Tab-separated table of N, CA and C in Angstrom:
chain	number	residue	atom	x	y	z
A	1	UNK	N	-30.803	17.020	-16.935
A	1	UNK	CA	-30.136	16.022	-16.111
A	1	UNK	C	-30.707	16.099	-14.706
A	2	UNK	N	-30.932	14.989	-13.882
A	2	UNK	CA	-31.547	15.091	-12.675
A	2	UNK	C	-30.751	15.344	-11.616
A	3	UNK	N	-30.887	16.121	-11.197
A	3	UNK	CA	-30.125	16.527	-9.539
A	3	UNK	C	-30.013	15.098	-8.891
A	4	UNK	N	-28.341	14.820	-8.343
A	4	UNK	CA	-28.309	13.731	-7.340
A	4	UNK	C	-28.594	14.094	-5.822
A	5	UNK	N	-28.893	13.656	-5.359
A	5	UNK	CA	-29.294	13.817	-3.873
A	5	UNK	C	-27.507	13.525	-3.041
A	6	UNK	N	-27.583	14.175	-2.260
A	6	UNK	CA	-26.977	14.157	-0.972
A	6	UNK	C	-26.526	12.693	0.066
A	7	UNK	N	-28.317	12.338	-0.249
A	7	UNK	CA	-27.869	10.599	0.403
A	7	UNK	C	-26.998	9.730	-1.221
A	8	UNK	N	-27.239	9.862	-1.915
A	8	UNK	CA	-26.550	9.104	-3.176
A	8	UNK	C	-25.078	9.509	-2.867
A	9	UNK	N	-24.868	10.601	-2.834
A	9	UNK	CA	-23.394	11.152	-2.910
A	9	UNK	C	-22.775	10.348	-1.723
A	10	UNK	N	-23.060	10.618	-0.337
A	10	UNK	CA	-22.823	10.204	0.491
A	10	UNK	C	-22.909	8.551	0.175
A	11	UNK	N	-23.685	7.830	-0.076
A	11	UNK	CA	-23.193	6.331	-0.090
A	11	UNK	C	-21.839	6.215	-1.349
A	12	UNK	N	-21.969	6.953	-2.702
A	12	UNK	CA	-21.217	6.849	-3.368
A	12	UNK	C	-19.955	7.338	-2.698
A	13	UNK	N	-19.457	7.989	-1.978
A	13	UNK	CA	-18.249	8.612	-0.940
A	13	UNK	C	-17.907	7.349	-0.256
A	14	UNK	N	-18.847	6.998	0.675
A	14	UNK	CA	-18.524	5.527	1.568
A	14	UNK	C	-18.277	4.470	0.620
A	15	UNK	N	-18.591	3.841	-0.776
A	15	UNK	CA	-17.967	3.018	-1.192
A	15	UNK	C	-16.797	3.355	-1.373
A	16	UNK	N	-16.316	4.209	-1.753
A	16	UNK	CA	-14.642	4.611	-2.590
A	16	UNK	C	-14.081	4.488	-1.326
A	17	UNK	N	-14.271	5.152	-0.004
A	17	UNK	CA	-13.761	4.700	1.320
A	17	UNK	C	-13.285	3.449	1.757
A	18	UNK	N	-14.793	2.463	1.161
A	18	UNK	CA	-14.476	0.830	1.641
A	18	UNK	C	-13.879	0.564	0.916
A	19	UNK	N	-13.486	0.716	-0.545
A	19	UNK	CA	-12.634	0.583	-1.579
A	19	UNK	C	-11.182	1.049	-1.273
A	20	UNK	N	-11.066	1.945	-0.377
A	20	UNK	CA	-9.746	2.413	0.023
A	20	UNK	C	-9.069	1.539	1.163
A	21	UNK	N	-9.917	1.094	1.683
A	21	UNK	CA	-9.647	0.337	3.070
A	21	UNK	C	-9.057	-1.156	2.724
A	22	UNK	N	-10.318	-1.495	1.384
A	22	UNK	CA	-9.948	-2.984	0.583
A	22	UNK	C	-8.438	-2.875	0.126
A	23	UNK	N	-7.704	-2.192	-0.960
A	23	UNK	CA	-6.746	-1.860	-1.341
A	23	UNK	C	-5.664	-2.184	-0.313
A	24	UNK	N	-6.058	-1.116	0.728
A	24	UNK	CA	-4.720	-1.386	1.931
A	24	UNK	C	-4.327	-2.787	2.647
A	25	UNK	N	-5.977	-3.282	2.626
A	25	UNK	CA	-6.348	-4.694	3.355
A	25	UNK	C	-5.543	-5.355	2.043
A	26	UNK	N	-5.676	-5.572	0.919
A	26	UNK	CA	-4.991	-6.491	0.124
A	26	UNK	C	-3.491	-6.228	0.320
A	27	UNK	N	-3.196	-5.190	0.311
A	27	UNK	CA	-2.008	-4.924	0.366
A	27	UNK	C	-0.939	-5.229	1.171
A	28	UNK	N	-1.377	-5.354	2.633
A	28	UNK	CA	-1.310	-6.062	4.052
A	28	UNK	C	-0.896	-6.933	3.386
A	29	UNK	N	-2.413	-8.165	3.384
A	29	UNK	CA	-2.090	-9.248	3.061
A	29	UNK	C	-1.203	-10.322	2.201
A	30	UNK	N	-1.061	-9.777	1.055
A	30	UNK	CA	0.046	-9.702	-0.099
A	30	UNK	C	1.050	-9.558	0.440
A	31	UNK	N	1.380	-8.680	1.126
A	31	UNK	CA	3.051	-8.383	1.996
A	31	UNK	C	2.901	-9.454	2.802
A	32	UNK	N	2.465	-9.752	3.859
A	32	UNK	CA	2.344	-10.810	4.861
A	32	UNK	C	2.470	-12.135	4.218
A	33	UNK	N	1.995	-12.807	2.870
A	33	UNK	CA	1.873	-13.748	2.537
A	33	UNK	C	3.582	-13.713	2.110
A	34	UNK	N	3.913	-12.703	0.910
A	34	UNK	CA	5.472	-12.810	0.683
A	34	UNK	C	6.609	-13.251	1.660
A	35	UNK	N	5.729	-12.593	3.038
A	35	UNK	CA	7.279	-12.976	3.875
A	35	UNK	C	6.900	-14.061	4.773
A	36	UNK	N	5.817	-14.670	4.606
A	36	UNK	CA	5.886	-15.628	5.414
A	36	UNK	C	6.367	-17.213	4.128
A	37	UNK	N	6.233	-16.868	2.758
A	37	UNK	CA	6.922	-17.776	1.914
A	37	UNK	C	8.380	-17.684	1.961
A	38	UNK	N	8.934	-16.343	1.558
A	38	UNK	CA	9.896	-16.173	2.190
A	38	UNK	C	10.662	-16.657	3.169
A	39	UNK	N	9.877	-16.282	4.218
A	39	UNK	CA	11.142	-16.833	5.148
A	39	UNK	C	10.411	-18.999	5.320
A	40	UNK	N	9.594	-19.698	5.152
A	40	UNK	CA	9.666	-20.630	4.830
A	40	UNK	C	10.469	-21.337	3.797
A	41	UNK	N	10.851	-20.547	2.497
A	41	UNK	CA	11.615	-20.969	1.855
A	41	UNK	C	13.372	-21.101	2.157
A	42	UNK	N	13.307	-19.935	3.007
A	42	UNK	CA	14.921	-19.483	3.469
A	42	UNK	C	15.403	-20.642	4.450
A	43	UNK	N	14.392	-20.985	5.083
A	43	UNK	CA	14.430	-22.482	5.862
A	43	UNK	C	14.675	-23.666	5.469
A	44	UNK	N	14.128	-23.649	4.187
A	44	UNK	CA	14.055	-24.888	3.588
A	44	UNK	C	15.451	-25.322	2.557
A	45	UNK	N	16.281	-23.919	2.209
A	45	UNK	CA	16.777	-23.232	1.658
A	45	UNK	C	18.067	-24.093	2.564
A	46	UNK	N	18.328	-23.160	3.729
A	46	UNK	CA	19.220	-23.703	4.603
A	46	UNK	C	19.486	-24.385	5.314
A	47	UNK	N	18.553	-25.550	5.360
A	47	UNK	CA	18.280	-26.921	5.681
A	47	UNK	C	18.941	-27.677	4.738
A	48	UNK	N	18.997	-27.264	3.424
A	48	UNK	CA	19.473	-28.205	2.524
A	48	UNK	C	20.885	-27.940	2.246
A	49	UNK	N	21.238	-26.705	2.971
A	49	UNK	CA	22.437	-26.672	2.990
A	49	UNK	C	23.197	-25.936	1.440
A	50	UNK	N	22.092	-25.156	1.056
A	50	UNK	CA	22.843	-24.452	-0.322
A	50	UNK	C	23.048	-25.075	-1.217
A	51	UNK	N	22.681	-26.451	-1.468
A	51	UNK	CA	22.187	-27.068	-2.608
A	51	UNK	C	22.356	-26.462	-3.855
A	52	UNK	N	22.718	-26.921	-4.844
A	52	UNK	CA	22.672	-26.497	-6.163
A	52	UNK	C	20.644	-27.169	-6.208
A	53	UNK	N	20.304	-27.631	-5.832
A	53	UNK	CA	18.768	-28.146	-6.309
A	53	UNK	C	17.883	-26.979	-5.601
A	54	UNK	N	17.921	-26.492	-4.451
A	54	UNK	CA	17.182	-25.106	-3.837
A	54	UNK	C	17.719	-23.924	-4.987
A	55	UNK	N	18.381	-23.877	-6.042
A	55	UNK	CA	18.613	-22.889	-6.912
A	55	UNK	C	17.249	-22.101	-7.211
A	56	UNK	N	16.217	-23.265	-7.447
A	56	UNK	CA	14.847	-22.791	-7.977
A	56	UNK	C	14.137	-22.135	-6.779
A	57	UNK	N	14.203	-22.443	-5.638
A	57	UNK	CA	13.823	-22.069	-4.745
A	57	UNK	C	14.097	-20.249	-4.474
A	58	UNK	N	15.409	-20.246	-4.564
A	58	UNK	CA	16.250	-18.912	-4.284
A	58	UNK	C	15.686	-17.963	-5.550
A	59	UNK	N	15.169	-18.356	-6.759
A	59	UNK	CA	14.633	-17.724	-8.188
A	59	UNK	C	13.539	-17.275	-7.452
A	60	UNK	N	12.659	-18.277	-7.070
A	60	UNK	CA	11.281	-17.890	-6.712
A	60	UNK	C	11.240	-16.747	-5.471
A	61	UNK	N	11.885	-17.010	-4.797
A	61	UNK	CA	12.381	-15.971	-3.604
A	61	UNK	C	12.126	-14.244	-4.341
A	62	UNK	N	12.942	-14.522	-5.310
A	62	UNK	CA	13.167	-13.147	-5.995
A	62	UNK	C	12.141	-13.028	-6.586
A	63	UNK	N	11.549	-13.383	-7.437
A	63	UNK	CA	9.966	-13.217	-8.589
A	63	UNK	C	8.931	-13.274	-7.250
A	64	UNK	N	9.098	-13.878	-6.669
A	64	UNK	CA	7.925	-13.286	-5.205
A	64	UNK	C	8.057	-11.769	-4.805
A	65	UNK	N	9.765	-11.527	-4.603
A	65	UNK	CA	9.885	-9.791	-4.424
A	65	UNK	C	9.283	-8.948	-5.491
A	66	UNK	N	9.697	-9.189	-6.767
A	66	UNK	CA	8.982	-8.369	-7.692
A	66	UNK	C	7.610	-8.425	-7.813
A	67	UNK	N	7.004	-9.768	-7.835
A	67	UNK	CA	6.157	-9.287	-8.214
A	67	UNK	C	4.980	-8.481	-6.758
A	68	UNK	N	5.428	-8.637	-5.694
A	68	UNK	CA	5.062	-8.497	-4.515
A	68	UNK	C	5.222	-6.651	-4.409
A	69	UNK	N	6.506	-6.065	-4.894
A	69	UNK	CA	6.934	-4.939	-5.551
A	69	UNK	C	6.203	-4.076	-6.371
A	70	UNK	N	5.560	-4.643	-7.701
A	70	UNK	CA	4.703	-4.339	-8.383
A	70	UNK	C	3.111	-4.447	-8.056
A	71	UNK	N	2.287	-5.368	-7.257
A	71	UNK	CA	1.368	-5.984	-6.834
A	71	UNK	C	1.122	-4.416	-5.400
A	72	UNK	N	2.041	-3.985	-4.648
A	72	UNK	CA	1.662	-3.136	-4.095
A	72	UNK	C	1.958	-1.701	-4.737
A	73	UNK	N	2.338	-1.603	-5.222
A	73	UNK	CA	2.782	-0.536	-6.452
A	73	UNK	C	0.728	-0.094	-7.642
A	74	UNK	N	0.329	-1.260	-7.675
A	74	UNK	CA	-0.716	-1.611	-7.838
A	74	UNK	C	-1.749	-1.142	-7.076
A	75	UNK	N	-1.779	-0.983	-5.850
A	75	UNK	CA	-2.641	-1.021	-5.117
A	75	UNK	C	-2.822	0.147	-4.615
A	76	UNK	N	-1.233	0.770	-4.640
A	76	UNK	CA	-0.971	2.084	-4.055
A	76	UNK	C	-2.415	2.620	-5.516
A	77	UNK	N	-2.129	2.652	-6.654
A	77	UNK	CA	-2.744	3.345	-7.600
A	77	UNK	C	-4.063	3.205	-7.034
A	78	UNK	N	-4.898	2.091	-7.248
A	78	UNK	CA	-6.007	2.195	-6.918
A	78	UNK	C	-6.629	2.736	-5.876
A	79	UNK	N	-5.817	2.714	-4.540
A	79	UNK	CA	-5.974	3.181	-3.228
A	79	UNK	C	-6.151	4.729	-3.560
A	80	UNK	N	-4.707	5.654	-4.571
A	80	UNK	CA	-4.937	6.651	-4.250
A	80	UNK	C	-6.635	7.153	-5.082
A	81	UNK	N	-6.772	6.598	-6.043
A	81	UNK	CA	-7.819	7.074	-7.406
A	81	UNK	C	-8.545	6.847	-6.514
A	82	UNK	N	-9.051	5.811	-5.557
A	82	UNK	CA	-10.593	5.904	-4.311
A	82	UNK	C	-10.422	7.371	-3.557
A	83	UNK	N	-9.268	7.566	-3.200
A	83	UNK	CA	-9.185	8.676	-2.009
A	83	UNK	C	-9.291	10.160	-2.815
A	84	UNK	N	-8.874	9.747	-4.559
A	84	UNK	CA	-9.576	11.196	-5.204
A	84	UNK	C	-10.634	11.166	-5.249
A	85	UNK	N	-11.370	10.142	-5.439
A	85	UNK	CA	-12.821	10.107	-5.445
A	85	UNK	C	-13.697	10.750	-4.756
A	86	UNK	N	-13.085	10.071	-3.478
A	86	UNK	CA	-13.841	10.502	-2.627
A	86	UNK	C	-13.553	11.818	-1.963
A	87	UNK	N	-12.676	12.396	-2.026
A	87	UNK	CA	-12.034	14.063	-2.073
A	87	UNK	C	-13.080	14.605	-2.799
A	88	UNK	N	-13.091	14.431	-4.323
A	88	UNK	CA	-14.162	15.119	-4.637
A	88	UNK	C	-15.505	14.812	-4.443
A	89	UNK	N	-16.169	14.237	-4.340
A	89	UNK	CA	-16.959	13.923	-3.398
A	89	UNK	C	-17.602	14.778	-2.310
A	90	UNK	N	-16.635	14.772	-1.630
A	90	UNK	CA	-16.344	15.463	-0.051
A	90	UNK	C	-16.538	16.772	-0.494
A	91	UNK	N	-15.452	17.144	-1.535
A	91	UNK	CA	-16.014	18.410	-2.273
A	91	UNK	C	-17.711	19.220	-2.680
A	92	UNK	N	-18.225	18.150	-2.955
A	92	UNK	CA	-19.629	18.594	-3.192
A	92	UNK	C	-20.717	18.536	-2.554
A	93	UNK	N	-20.302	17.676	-1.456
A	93	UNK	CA	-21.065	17.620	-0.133
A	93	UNK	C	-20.633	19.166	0.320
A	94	UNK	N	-19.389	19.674	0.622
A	94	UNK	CA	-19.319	20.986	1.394
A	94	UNK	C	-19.448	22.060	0.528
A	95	UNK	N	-19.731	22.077	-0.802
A	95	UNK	CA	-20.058	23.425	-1.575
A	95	UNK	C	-21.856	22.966	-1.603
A	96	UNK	N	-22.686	21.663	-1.332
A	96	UNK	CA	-24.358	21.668	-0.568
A	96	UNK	C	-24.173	22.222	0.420
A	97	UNK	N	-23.486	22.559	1.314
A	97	UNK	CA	-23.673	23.060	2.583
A	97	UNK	C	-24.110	21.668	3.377
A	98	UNK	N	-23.435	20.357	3.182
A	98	UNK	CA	-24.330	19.149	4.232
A	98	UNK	C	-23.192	19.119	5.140
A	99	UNK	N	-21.635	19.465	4.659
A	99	UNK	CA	-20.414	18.845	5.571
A	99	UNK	C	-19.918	20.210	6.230
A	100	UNK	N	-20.448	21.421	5.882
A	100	UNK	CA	-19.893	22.862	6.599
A	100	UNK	C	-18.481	22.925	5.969
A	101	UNK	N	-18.044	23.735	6.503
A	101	UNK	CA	-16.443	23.924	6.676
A	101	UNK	C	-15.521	22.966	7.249
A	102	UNK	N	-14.281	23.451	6.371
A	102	UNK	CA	-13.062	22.008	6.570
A	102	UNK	C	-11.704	23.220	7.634
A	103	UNK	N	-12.704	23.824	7.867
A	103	UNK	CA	-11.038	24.929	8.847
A	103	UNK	C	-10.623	23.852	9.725
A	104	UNK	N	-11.358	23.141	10.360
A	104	UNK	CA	-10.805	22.239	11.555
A	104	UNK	C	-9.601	21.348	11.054
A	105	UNK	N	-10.148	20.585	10.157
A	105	UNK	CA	-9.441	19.594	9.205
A	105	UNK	C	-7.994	20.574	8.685
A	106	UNK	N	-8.255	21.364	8.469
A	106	UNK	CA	-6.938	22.002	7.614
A	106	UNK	C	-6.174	22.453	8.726
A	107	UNK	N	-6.467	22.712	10.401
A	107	UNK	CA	-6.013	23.348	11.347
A	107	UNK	C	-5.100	21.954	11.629
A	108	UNK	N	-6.252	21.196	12.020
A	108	UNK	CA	-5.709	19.824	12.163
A	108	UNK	C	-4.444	19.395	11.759
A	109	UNK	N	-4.313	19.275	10.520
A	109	UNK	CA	-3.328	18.599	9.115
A	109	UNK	C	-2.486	19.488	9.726
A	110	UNK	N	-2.155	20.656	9.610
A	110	UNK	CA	-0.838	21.575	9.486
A	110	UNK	C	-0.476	21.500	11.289
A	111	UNK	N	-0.660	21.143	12.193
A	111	UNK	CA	-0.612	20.524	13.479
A	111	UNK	C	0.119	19.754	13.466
A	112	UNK	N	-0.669	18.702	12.744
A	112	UNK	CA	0.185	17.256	12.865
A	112	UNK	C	1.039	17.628	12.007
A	113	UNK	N	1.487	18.391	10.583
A	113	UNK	CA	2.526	18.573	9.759
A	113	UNK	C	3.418	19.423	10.574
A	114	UNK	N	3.344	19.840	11.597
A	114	UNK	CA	4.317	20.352	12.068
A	114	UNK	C	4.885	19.706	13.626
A	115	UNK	N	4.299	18.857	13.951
A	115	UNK	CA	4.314	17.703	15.198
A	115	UNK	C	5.594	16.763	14.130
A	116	UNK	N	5.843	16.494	12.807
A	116	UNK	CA	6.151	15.636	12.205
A	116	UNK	C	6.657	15.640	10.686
A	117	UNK	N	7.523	16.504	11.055
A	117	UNK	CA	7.985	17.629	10.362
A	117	UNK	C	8.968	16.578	8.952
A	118	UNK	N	9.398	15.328	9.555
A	118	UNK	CA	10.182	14.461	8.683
A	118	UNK	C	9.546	13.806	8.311
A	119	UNK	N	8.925	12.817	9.491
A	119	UNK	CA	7.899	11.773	9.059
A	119	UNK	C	6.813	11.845	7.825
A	120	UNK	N	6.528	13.074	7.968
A	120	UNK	CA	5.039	13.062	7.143
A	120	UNK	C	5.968	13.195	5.309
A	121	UNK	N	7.037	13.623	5.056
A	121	UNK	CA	7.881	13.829	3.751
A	121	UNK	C	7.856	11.756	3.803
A	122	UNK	N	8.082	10.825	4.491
A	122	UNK	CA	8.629	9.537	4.165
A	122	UNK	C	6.778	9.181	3.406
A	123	UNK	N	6.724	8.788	2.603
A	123	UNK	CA	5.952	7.695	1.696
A	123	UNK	C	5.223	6.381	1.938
A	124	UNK	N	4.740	6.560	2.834
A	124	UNK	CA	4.245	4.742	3.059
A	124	UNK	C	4.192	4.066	2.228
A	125	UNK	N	3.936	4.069	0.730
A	125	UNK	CA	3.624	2.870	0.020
A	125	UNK	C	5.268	2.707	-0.447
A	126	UNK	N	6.301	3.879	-0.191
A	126	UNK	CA	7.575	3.491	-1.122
A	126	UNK	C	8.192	2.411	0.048
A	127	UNK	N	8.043	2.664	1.002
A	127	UNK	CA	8.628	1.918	2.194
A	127	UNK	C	7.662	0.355	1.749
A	128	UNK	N	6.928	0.185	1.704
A	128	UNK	CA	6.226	-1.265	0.872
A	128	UNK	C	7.033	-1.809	-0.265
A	129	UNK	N	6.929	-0.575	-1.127
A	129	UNK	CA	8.114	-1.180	-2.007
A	129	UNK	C	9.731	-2.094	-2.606
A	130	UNK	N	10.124	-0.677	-1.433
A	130	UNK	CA	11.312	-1.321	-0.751
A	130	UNK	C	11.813	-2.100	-0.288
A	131	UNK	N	10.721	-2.927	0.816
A	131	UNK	CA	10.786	-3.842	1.604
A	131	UNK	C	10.633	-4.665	0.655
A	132	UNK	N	9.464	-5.174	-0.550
A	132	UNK	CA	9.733	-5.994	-1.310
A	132	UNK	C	10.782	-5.555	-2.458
A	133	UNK	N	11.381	-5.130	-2.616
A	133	UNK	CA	13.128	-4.846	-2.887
A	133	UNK	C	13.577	-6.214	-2.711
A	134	UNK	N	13.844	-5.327	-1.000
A	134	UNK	CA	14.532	-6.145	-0.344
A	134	UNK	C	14.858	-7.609	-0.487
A	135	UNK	N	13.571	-7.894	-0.593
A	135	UNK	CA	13.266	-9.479	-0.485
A	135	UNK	C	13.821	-10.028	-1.866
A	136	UNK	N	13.840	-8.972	-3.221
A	136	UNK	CA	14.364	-9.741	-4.374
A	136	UNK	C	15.788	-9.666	-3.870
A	137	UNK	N	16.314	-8.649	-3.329
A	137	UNK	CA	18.099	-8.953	-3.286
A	137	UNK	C	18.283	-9.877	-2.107
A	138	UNK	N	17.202	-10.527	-1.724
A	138	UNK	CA	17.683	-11.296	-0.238
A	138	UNK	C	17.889	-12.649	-1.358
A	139	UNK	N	16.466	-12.669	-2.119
A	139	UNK	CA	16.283	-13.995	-2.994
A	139	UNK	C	18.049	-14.689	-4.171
A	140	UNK	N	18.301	-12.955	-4.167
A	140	UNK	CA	19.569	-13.052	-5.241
A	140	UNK	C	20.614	-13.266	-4.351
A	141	UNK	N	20.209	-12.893	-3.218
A	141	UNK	CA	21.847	-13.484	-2.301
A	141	UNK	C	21.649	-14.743	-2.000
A	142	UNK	N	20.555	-14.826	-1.609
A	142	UNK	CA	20.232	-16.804	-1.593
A	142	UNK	C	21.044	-17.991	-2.665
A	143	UNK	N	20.739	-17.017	-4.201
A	143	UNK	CA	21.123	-17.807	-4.892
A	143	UNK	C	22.675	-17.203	-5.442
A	144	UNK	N	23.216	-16.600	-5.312
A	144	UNK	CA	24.881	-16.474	-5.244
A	144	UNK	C	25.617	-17.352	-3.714
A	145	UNK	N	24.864	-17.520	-3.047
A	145	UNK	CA	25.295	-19.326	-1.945
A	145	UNK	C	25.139	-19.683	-2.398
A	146	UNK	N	24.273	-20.335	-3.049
A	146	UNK	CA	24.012	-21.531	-3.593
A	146	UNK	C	25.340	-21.596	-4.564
A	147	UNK	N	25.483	-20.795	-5.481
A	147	UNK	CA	25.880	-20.907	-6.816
A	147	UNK	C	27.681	-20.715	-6.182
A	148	UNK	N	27.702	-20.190	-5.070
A	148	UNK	CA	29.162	-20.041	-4.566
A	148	UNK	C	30.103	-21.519	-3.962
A	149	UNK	N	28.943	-22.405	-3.182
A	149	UNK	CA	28.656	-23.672	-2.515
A	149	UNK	C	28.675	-24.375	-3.421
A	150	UNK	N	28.244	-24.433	-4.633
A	150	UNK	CA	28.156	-25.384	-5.541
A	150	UNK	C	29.235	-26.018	-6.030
């Protein structure tokens, strides 16, 4: 089998990186798009005054949360499988001797883990989640007005 080179590894490392960055970037965006339908619909929603006909509206509200729910749930996966990647990776660059030692990095981490002692236990992608939760029980309260108004 042929020895990979160092520069191969290294570009193969930087894709899974830009691949990690893509993930988050979709992920953004996907959230941003939900709540800006969202709250356009909630407008349109209460403009009409709770309508039994915005019923469909208040459905979609909710199937936007889920699937907005699942869709970053999604992404979280792929995001993390780039950042193993490239961990190991990183791994075999510093057992070549091209990246040295990670003492800094590990001095680093347990610094900030102790600067942030709560924060760093909370989850960023569950807080994504949540928030699109949210948005399905906002969608289901939408439509219990409606259905209360009716």
């Amino acid at each position: 089998m042929a020895e990979v080179s160092e520069e191969a590894i290294r570009a193969y490392w930087k894709e899974h990186r830009e691949q990690l960055r893509q993930c988050e970037t979709q992920r953004s965006t996907l959230t941003n798009l939900v709540i800006i339908v969202t709250a356009a619909l909630s407008a349109l929603i209460v403009q009409q005054k709770f309508t039994v006909n915005v019923m469909p509206l208040c459905i979609f509200v909710a199937l936007a949360g889920v699937y907005g729910a699942v869709a970053v749930s999604k992404y979280y996966e792929r995001a993390s499988y780039h950042l193993s990647q490239a961990r190991a990776l990183t791994r075999d660059l510093v057992e070549r001797g091209v990246l040295g030692s990670d003492q800094r990095l590990v001095q680093a981490r347990a610094e900030h883990y102790r600067s942030f002692p709560r924060l760093r236990r909370i989850r960023l992608h569950r807080m994504w989640v949540i928030l699109h939760l949210a948005i399905v029980l906002y969608g289901v309260s939408l439509l219990c007005v409606c259905v209360i108004t009716a």
